[in-house]
XYZ file of C-alpha atoms in Angstrom:
63
model
C -0.017 -0.030 -0.008
C 1.195 3.477 -0.755
C 1.969 5.107 2.562
C 2.229 8.635 1.046
C -1.458 8.662 -0.117
C -3.292 11.402 1.780
C -6.841 10.272 1.534
C -7.821 6.755 2.484
C -10.904 4.645 1.748
C -12.493 2.590 4.613
C -10.836 -0.498 3.268
C -7.434 1.190 3.252
C -8.038 2.508 6.697
C -8.774 -0.937 7.884
C -5.741 -2.383 6.334
C -3.322 0.179 7.481
C -4.625 1.056 10.908
C -6.586 -2.163 11.754
C -9.883 -0.276 12.407
C -12.610 -2.612 11.301
C -15.334 -1.320 8.841
C -17.947 -1.852 11.494
C -15.977 0.202 14.128
C -15.467 2.912 11.572
C -19.117 3.022 10.969
C -19.849 3.255 14.623
C -17.328 5.949 15.284
C -18.726 8.035 12.317
C -22.301 7.637 13.723
C -20.994 8.827 17.027
C -18.772 11.745 15.468
C -15.815 10.314 17.150
C -13.528 9.781 14.139
C -12.625 12.612 11.511
C -13.768 11.658 7.998
C -15.197 13.446 4.872
C -18.106 12.410 2.963
C -18.331 12.877 -0.729
C -21.941 12.719 -2.049
C -24.121 10.202 -0.620
C -21.956 7.290 -0.393
C -18.104 7.939 -0.524
C -16.196 8.135 2.804
C -12.573 9.248 2.979
C -10.238 9.574 5.842
C -7.308 12.037 5.899
C -4.263 10.119 6.954
C -2.847 13.146 8.943
C -6.198 13.586 10.778
C -6.223 9.791 11.654
C -2.577 10.062 13.076
C -3.586 13.128 15.142
C -6.855 11.407 16.293
C -5.010 8.348 17.290
C -2.374 10.431 19.249
C -5.029 12.413 21.016
C -6.704 9.195 22.224
C -3.714 7.302 23.366
C -3.556 6.137 26.936
C -0.208 6.475 28.737
C 0.964 3.484 30.569
C 2.654 3.871 33.902
C 6.178 2.371 34.023
Protein backbone atom coordinates (compact mmCIF):
# COMPACT_ATOMS: atom_id res chain seq x y z
CA UNK A 1 0.00 0.00 0.00
CA UNK A 2 1.22 3.47 -0.83
CA UNK A 3 1.95 5.19 2.49
CA UNK A 4 2.22 8.66 0.97
CA UNK A 5 -1.44 8.67 -0.09
CA UNK A 6 -3.30 11.41 1.83
CA UNK A 7 -6.91 10.23 1.50
CA UNK A 8 -7.82 6.69 2.52
CA UNK A 9 -10.90 4.62 1.74
CA UNK A 10 -12.51 2.60 4.56
CA UNK A 11 -10.81 -0.53 3.19
CA UNK A 12 -7.40 1.18 3.18
CA UNK A 13 -7.96 2.52 6.70
CA UNK A 14 -8.81 -0.99 7.88
CA UNK A 15 -5.71 -2.48 6.25
CA UNK A 16 -3.30 0.17 7.50
CA UNK A 17 -4.66 1.08 10.94
CA UNK A 18 -6.51 -2.16 11.80
CA UNK A 19 -9.80 -0.36 12.48
CA UNK A 20 -12.61 -2.59 11.24
CA UNK A 21 -15.23 -1.19 8.90
CA UNK A 22 -17.94 -1.81 11.51
CA UNK A 23 -15.95 0.18 14.09
CA UNK A 24 -15.40 2.94 11.54
CA UNK A 25 -19.16 3.13 10.93
CA UNK A 26 -19.87 3.23 14.68
CA UNK A 27 -17.27 5.96 15.25
CA UNK A 28 -18.68 7.99 12.33
CA UNK A 29 -22.23 7.77 13.69
CA UNK A 30 -20.99 8.89 17.10
CA UNK A 31 -18.86 11.61 15.44
CA UNK A 32 -15.74 10.25 17.14
CA UNK A 33 -13.48 9.81 14.11
CA UNK A 34 -12.57 12.52 11.58
CA UNK A 35 -13.83 11.75 8.07
CA UNK A 36 -15.07 13.40 4.89
CA UNK A 37 -18.14 12.38 2.96
CA UNK A 38 -18.32 12.89 -0.79
CA UNK A 39 -21.85 12.77 -2.10
CA UNK A 40 -24.17 10.24 -0.53
CA UNK A 41 -21.87 7.25 -0.34
CA UNK A 42 -18.13 7.93 -0.53
CA UNK A 43 -16.25 8.10 2.78
CA UNK A 44 -12.62 9.19 2.92
CA UNK A 45 -10.22 9.56 5.83
CA UNK A 46 -7.35 12.04 5.86
CA UNK A 47 -4.21 10.16 6.95
CA UNK A 48 -2.86 13.15 8.93
CA UNK A 49 -6.20 13.58 10.76
CA UNK A 50 -6.22 9.88 11.68
CA UNK A 51 -2.67 10.07 13.04
CA UNK A 52 -3.63 13.13 15.10
CA UNK A 53 -6.86 11.46 16.30
CA UNK A 54 -4.94 8.36 17.42
CA UNK A 55 -2.35 10.47 19.25
CA UNK A 56 -5.08 12.45 21.02
CA UNK A 57 -6.70 9.20 22.24
CA UNK A 58 -3.64 7.28 23.33
CA UNK A 59 -3.49 6.07 26.90
CA UNK A 60 -0.21 6.55 28.71
CA UNK A 61 0.99 3.49 30.60
CA UNK A 62 2.75 3.88 33.90
CA UNK A 63 6.19 2.30 34.00
